[in-house]
Coordinates of C-alpha atoms in Angstrom, one line a residue:
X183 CA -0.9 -8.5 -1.2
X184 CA 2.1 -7.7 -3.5
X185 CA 3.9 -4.9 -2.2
X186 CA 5.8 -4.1 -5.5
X187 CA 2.4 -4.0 -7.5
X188 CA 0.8 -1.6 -4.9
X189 CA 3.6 0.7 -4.7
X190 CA 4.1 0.9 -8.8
X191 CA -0.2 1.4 -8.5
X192 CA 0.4 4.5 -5.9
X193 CA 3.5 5.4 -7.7
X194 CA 1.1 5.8 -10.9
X195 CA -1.7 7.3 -9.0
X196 CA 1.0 10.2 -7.8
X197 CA 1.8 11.0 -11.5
X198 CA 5.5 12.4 -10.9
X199 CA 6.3 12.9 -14.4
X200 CA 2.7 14.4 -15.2
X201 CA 3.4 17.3 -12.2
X202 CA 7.2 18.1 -13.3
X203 CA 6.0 20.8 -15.6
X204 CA 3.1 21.8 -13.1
X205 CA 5.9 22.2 -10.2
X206 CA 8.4 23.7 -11.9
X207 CA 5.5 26.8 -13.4
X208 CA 4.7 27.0 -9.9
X209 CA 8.1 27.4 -7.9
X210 CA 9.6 29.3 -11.1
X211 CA 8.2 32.9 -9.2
X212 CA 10.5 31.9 -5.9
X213 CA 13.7 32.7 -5.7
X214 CA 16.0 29.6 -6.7
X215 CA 17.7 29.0 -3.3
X216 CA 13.8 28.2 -1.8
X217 CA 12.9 26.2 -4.7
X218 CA 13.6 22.6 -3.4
X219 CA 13.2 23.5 0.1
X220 CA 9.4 24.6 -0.5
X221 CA 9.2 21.1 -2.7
X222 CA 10.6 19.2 0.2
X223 CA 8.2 20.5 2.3
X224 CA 5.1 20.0 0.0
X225 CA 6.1 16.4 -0.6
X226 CA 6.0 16.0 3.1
X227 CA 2.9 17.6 3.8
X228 CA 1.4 15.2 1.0
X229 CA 2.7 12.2 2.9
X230 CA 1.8 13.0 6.7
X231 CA -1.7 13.7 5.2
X232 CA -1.2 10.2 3.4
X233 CA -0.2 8.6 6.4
X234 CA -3.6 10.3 8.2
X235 CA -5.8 8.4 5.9
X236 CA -3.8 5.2 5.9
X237 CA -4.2 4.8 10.1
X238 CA -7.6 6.7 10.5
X239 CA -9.0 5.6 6.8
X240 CA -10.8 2.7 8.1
X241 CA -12.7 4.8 11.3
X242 CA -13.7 7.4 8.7
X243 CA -15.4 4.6 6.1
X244 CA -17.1 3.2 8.8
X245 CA -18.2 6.0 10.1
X246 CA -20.1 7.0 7.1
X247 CA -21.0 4.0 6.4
X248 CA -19.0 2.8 3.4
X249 CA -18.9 -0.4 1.9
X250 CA -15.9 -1.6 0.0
X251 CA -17.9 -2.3 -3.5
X252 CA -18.8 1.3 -3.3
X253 CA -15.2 2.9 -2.4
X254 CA -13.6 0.3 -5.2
X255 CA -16.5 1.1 -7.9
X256 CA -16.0 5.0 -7.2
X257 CA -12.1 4.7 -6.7
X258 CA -12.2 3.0 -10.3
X259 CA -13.8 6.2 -11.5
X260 CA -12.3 8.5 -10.1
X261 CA -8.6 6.8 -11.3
X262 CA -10.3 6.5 -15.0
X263 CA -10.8 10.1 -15.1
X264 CA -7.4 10.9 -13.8
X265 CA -6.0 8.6 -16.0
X266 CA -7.8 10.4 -19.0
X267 CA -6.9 13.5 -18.1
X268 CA -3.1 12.1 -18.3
X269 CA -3.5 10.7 -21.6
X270 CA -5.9 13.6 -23.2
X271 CA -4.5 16.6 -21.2
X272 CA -6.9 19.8 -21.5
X273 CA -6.2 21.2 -18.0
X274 CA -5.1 24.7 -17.7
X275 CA -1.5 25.2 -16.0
X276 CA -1.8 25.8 -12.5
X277 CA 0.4 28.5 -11.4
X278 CA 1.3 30.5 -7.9
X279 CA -0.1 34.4 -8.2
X280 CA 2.2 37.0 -8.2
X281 CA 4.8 35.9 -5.7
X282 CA 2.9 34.2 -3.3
X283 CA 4.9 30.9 -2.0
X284 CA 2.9 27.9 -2.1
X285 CA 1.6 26.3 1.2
X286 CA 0.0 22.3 0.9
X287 CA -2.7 23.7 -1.9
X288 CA -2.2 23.5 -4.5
X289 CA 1.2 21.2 -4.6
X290 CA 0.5 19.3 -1.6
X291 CA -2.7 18.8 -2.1
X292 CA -4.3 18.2 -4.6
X293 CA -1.7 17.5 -7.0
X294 CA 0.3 15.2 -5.2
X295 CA -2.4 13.9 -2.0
X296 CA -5.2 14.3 -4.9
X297 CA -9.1 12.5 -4.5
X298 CA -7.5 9.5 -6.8
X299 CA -4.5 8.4 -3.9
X300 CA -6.9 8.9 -0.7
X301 CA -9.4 6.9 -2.6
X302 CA -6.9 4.5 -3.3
X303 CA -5.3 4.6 -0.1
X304 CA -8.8 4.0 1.5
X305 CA -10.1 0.7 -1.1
X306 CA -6.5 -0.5 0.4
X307 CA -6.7 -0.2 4.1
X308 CA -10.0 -1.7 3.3
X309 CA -9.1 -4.6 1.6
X310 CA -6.5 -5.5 4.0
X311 CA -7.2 -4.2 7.5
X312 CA -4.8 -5.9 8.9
X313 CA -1.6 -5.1 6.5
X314 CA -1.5 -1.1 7.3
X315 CA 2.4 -1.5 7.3
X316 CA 2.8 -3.1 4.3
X317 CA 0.5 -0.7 2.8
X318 CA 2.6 2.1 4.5
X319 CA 5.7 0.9 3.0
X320 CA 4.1 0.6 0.0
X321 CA 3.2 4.3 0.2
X322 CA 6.7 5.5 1.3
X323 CA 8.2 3.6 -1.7
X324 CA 6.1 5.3 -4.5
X325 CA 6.8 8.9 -2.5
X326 CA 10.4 8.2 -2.3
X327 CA 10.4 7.5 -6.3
X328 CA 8.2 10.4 -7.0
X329 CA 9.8 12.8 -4.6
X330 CA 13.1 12.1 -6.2
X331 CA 11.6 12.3 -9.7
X332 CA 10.4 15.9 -8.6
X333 CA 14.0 17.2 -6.6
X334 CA 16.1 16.4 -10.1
X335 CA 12.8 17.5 -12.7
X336 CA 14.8 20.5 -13.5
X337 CA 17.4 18.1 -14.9
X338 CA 14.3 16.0 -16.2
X339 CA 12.9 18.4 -18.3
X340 CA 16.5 19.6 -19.7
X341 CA 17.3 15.9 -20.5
X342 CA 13.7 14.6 -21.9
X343 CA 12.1 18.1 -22.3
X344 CA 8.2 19.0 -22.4
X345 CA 7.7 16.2 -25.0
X346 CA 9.7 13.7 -23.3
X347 CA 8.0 13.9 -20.1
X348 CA 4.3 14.6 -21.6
X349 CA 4.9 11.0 -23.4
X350 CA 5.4 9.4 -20.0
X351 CA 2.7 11.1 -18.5
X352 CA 0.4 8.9 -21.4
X353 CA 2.4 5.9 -20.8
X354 CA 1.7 6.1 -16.5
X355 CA -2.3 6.8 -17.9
X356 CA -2.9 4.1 -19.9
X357 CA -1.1 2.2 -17.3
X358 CA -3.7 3.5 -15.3
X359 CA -6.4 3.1 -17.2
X360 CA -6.0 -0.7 -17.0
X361 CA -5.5 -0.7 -12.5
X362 CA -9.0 2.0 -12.5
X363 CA -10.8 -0.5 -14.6
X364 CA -10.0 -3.4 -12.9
X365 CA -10.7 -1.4 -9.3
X366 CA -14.5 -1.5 -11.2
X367 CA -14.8 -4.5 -12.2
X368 CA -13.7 -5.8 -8.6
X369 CA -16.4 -3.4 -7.1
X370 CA -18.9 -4.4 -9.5
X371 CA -18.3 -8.4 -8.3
X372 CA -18.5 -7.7 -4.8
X373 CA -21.5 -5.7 -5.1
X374 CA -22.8 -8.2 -7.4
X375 CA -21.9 -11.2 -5.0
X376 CA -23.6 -9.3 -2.4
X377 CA -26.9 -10.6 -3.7
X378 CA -25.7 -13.9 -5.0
X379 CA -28.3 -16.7 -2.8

């Protein structure tokens, strides 16, 4: 397993630059002082809940009685559509009501702990039951760039701007694009194999 290439895959999957503008709408109704803190503890939540699914993943696939083709084949689609979504944006800006502070939805999850990194984190721990540390690390390096990415985005978007970061946003989905198709095609050769004589 190449621990640089999973955490760049989970660093895509978290779309930092994609959820700058989305954050920032959001925590713009709270006063300035509880900005970061309220981010801090959002980014946390995302990763305890990360860590969940990384240690109980496996229990909870076999459980329901998962096979990895069919978590790799749906994890592919799933990514693809996220991925689309980054490049084609048509989704509405998410924003808090009145003053209400955000609390794990909709920061924590699903923007940040979305369908797309559970699914991947799952195909993962599947893949290689016995490397849940080097997965983990993997993890905690693409949170430790994005969180970072997300604490200076008010700097971010005065530097690049809405353009700036809306064109790395495509960049990190067609990056994308190519890790969900392959997450198919793997699924589709397992399954495939799977009836080979």
């Amino acid at each position: 397993m190449n621990l640089l290439a999973l955490a760049t895959t989970f660093f895509l999957v978290f779309d930092p630059f994609g959820n700058v503008a989305v954050f920032h709408s959001i925590l713009s109704k709270l006063p300035e002082e509880r900005r970061r803190r309220v981010l801090i503890r959002e980014m946390v939540i995302a990763l305890v809940v990360m860590l969940i699914f990384l240690i109980g993943g496996g229990q909870l696939l076999g459980f329901l009685g998962l096979k990895p083709a069919t978590l790799s084949i749906s994890g592919g689609i799933i990514l693809f559509l996220i991925a689309l979504g980054m490049l084609f944006p048509a989704r509405a800006m998410v924003t808090a009501e009145d003053d209400e502070e955000p609390f794990i939805v909709p920061m924590a999850i699903p923007m940040f702990a979305g369908p797309s990194a559970i699914a991947l984190l799952l195909l993962t721990t599947t893949k290689y039951p016995g490397e849940l540390l080097s997965i983990g690390a993997a993890v905690g390096l693409a949170w430790t760039a994005s969180a970072v990415i997300l604490l200076f985005s008010p700097l971010l978007m005065r530097f690049l701007g809405r353009k700036g970061t809306r064109a790395l946003e495509r960049l990190m989905g067609l990056l994308l694009i190519l890790v969900a198709v392959q997450m198919f095609l793997d699924g589709l050769a397992v399954y495939q194999s799977s009836f080979a004589p």
